[in-house]
Coordinates of C-alpha atoms in Angstrom, one line a residue:
Chain A
D1 CA 39.2 33.0 27.0
T2 CA 37.3 35.4 24.4
A3 CA 36.2 33.3 21.3
V4 CA 36.2 36.2 18.9
S5 CA 37.9 39.4 20.1
Q6 CA 38.0 42.6 18.5
T7 CA 40.1 45.8 19.3
P8 CA 39.3 48.6 19.8
K9 CA 35.8 48.4 21.1
Y10 CA 35.3 51.9 20.7
L11 CA 36.9 54.5 18.3
V12 CA 36.3 58.0 17.7
T13 CA 38.2 60.0 15.1
Q14 CA 38.0 63.0 12.4
M15 CA 36.6 62.6 8.9
G16 CA 39.5 62.1 6.6
N17 CA 41.5 59.9 9.0
D18 CA 42.4 56.3 8.3
K19 CA 41.6 53.7 11.0
S20 CA 41.9 50.0 11.6
I21 CA 40.0 47.5 13.5
K22 CA 41.3 44.1 14.4
C23 CA 39.7 40.7 14.8
E24 CA 41.1 37.5 15.9
Q25 CA 39.3 34.2 16.6
N26 CA 40.6 31.3 18.7
L27 CA 37.9 28.8 17.4
G28 CA 40.0 27.1 14.6
H29 CA 37.3 28.4 12.2
D30 CA 38.1 28.6 8.4
T31 CA 35.6 31.3 7.9
M32 CA 35.8 35.2 9.1
Y33 CA 33.3 38.1 8.3
W34 CA 33.1 41.7 8.7
Y35 CA 29.4 43.3 9.5
K36 CA 28.3 46.8 9.5
Q37 CA 25.2 47.6 12.0
D38 CA 24.3 51.5 11.2
S39 CA 22.3 53.5 13.5
K40 CA 19.0 52.0 12.3
K41 CA 20.3 48.6 13.5
F42 CA 20.4 47.0 10.4
L43 CA 22.9 44.4 9.9
K44 CA 24.9 44.0 6.3
I45 CA 27.4 41.8 5.5
M46 CA 30.7 43.6 4.1
F47 CA 33.6 40.9 3.7
S48 CA 33.8 37.0 4.3
Y49 CA 37.2 35.2 4.1
N50 CA 37.5 31.3 4.0
N51 CA 41.0 30.5 4.7
K52 CA 42.6 33.9 3.9
E53 CA 40.6 33.9 0.5
L54 CA 37.8 36.3 -0.3
I55 CA 34.7 34.8 -0.6
I56 CA 32.0 37.5 -0.4
N57 CA 32.4 41.2 -1.2
E58 CA 29.3 43.0 -1.0
T59 CA 29.2 46.6 -2.6
V60 CA 31.2 48.3 -0.1
P61 CA 33.4 51.4 -1.1
N62 CA 37.0 50.7 -1.9
R63 CA 38.1 53.0 1.0
F64 CA 37.3 49.8 3.0
S65 CA 40.1 47.0 2.9
P66 CA 40.2 43.9 4.7
K67 CA 43.1 41.9 5.5
S68 CA 43.7 38.4 6.7
P69 CA 47.2 37.7 7.2
D70 CA 46.3 34.1 8.4
K71 CA 42.9 32.2 9.0
A72 CA 42.5 33.3 12.5
H73 CA 42.7 37.1 11.8
L74 CA 40.7 39.4 9.7
N75 CA 41.4 43.1 10.0
L76 CA 39.5 45.9 8.8
H77 CA 41.4 48.7 7.4
I78 CA 39.4 52.1 6.5
N79 CA 40.7 55.1 4.4
S80 CA 39.5 58.7 4.4
L81 CA 36.7 58.3 7.0
E82 CA 33.4 59.8 6.5
L83 CA 30.4 60.8 8.6
G84 CA 28.4 58.0 7.2
D85 CA 31.0 55.5 8.3
S86 CA 29.8 55.9 11.6
A87 CA 28.4 52.6 12.8
V88 CA 29.0 49.4 14.9
Y89 CA 31.4 46.9 13.2
F90 CA 31.2 43.2 14.0
C91 CA 33.6 40.5 13.1
A92 CA 32.7 37.0 13.0
S93 CA 33.8 33.5 12.2
S94 CA 32.0 30.3 11.1
P95 CA 32.7 26.6 10.6
L96 CA 30.7 27.2 7.7
Y97 CA 32.7 24.7 5.3
P98 CA 32.3 22.2 4.7
L99 CA 28.6 21.7 4.3
P100 CA 26.5 20.2 5.6
A101 CA 28.6 18.8 8.0
N102 CA 29.1 22.1 9.9
T103 CA 26.6 24.0 11.2
G104 CA 27.2 27.5 9.6
E105 CA 26.7 29.1 13.0
L106 CA 28.2 32.6 13.2
F107 CA 30.3 33.6 16.1
F108 CA 30.2 37.2 16.8
G109 CA 32.7 39.6 18.3
E110 CA 31.5 42.2 20.7
G111 CA 31.4 45.0 18.2
S112 CA 33.7 47.9 17.5
R113 CA 31.7 51.2 17.7
L114 CA 33.3 53.7 15.2
T115 CA 32.3 57.5 15.7
V116 CA 33.5 59.7 12.7
L117 CA 33.3 63.4 13.7
Chain B
A1 CA 19.6 37.8 -4.8
Q2 CA 18.8 36.4 -1.3
T3 CA 16.5 38.7 0.8
V4 CA 15.2 38.1 4.1
T5 CA 12.1 39.6 5.4
Q6 CA 11.0 40.6 8.7
S7 CA 7.4 42.2 8.6
Q8 CA 7.4 43.0 12.3
P9 CA 9.6 46.0 13.1
E10 CA 8.2 45.9 16.9
M11 CA 6.5 43.7 18.8
S12 CA 5.5 43.2 22.6
V13 CA 4.3 40.5 24.8
Q14 CA 3.1 40.2 28.4
E15 CA 5.4 38.1 30.7
A16 CA 4.6 34.2 30.7
E17 CA 2.8 34.6 27.1
T18 CA 3.6 33.3 23.9
V19 CA 4.9 35.6 20.8
T20 CA 5.8 34.8 17.5
L21 CA 8.3 36.6 15.1
S22 CA 7.6 36.1 11.4
C23 CA 10.4 35.9 8.8
T24 CA 10.3 35.0 5.0
Y25 CA 13.4 34.7 2.7
D26 CA 13.9 34.2 -0.9
T27 CA 16.6 32.2 -2.4
S28 CA 17.7 29.7 -5.2
E29 CA 20.0 27.8 -3.2
S30 CA 19.6 24.4 -1.8
N31 CA 22.5 24.2 0.9
Y32 CA 21.8 27.0 3.6
Y33 CA 21.1 27.5 7.2
L34 CA 18.4 29.8 8.8
F35 CA 19.0 31.3 12.2
W36 CA 17.4 33.7 14.9
Y37 CA 20.1 35.9 16.6
K38 CA 19.2 38.0 19.4
Q39 CA 20.8 41.2 20.3
P40 CA 19.9 42.7 23.8
P41 CA 21.1 46.3 24.6
S42 CA 24.5 45.0 25.6
R43 CA 24.9 44.7 21.7
Q44 CA 26.3 41.2 21.7
M45 CA 24.7 38.9 19.0
I46 CA 23.6 35.6 20.7
L47 CA 22.5 32.6 18.6
V48 CA 18.7 31.6 19.7
I49 CA 18.3 28.8 17.4
R50 CA 19.6 27.4 14.0
Q51 CA 17.7 25.4 11.3
E52 CA 19.4 23.3 8.4
A53 CA 17.4 23.6 5.4
Y54 CA 17.7 19.8 4.6
K55 CA 16.2 18.9 7.7
Q56 CA 12.4 18.6 7.5
Q57 CA 11.9 18.5 11.6
N58 CA 11.5 22.1 13.1
A59 CA 14.2 23.0 15.7
T60 CA 13.4 23.6 19.3
E61 CA 15.7 25.0 22.1
N62 CA 14.0 25.1 25.2
R63 CA 11.5 27.7 25.1
F64 CA 12.5 28.6 21.6
S65 CA 11.1 26.6 18.4
V66 CA 10.7 27.4 14.6
N67 CA 8.1 26.9 12.2
F68 CA 10.1 26.2 9.1
Q69 CA 7.9 26.1 5.8
K70 CA 10.9 25.5 3.2
A71 CA 8.5 25.5 0.2
A72 CA 6.7 28.7 1.4
K73 CA 10.3 30.0 2.5
S74 CA 9.2 30.9 5.7
F75 CA 10.9 30.7 9.2
S76 CA 9.1 31.9 12.2
L77 CA 10.2 32.0 15.7
K78 CA 8.0 31.2 18.8
I79 CA 8.7 32.2 22.1
S80 CA 6.9 30.4 24.9
D81 CA 6.5 31.4 28.4
S82 CA 8.1 34.7 27.6
Q83 CA 10.7 36.4 30.0
L84 CA 11.8 39.8 30.8
G85 CA 15.3 39.1 29.6
D86 CA 13.9 38.2 26.3
T87 CA 13.5 41.8 25.8
A88 CA 15.8 42.3 22.7
M89 CA 16.2 42.8 19.0
Y90 CA 15.7 39.4 17.0
F91 CA 17.4 39.0 13.7
C92 CA 16.5 36.3 11.3
A93 CA 19.6 35.0 9.3
F94 CA 20.1 33.3 6.0
M95 CA 23.6 31.6 5.5
S96 CA 25.1 29.7 2.7
P97 CA 28.6 29.2 1.3
S98 CA 28.1 32.4 -0.7
K99 CA 25.9 34.4 1.0
S100 CA 25.1 36.3 4.5
T101 CA 21.6 37.9 4.6
F102 CA 20.0 39.2 7.7
G103 CA 16.5 40.7 8.2
D104 CA 15.9 44.3 9.3
G105 CA 15.0 42.9 12.8
T106 CA 12.0 42.7 15.4
T107 CA 12.5 44.7 18.5
L108 CA 10.4 42.7 21.2
T109 CA 9.5 44.1 24.3
V110 CA 8.4 41.7 27.2
K111 CA 6.2 43.5 29.6
P112 CA 5.8 42.7 33.3

């Protein structure tokens, strides 16, 4: 069984469209994340949720909206897609809390490559 | 703000030799973790090694070890007996309850 699974793995769409990427983890972790990896391979955090509560919200356009229906799921919805949104989006989960009992290690999904034309 | 700096965008090493990847970070937090992740061409992110900030002992995982200098905020990765399968991009990462920051990565090529 895949620990952190993302769908879809690949997504090609036109500018201006709205799309969603789904993420599910079966590790029982309380904390989930979305990262963006751009064409230069730079990896930046976008959002972090702990037990459905938003913890980290970096400077991300408000066209990006995360939704966590329960602690095992963190979906990413993107409105009005732009060319610059083309990237690989990684979902991850972590047993971050409580510190220092847990390791904080990130378990990554396989990534979703989004291409905006 | 937390920053993580990897000063070597690219490195290469001969098979079976040793290579060290550097990483420095800046933080005012006391509870945090440091990691090295590997990303091969398959793009899967793979944990190489972790270090808890409160532990003084350097972490070791088979051929991989770190040199953690907390006062200097330095966290370098040493790969011994390099193998062709070690060819990948390596990311240094800082994790705390409120922050998650990755360095820009070092592309390592192991040459036969």
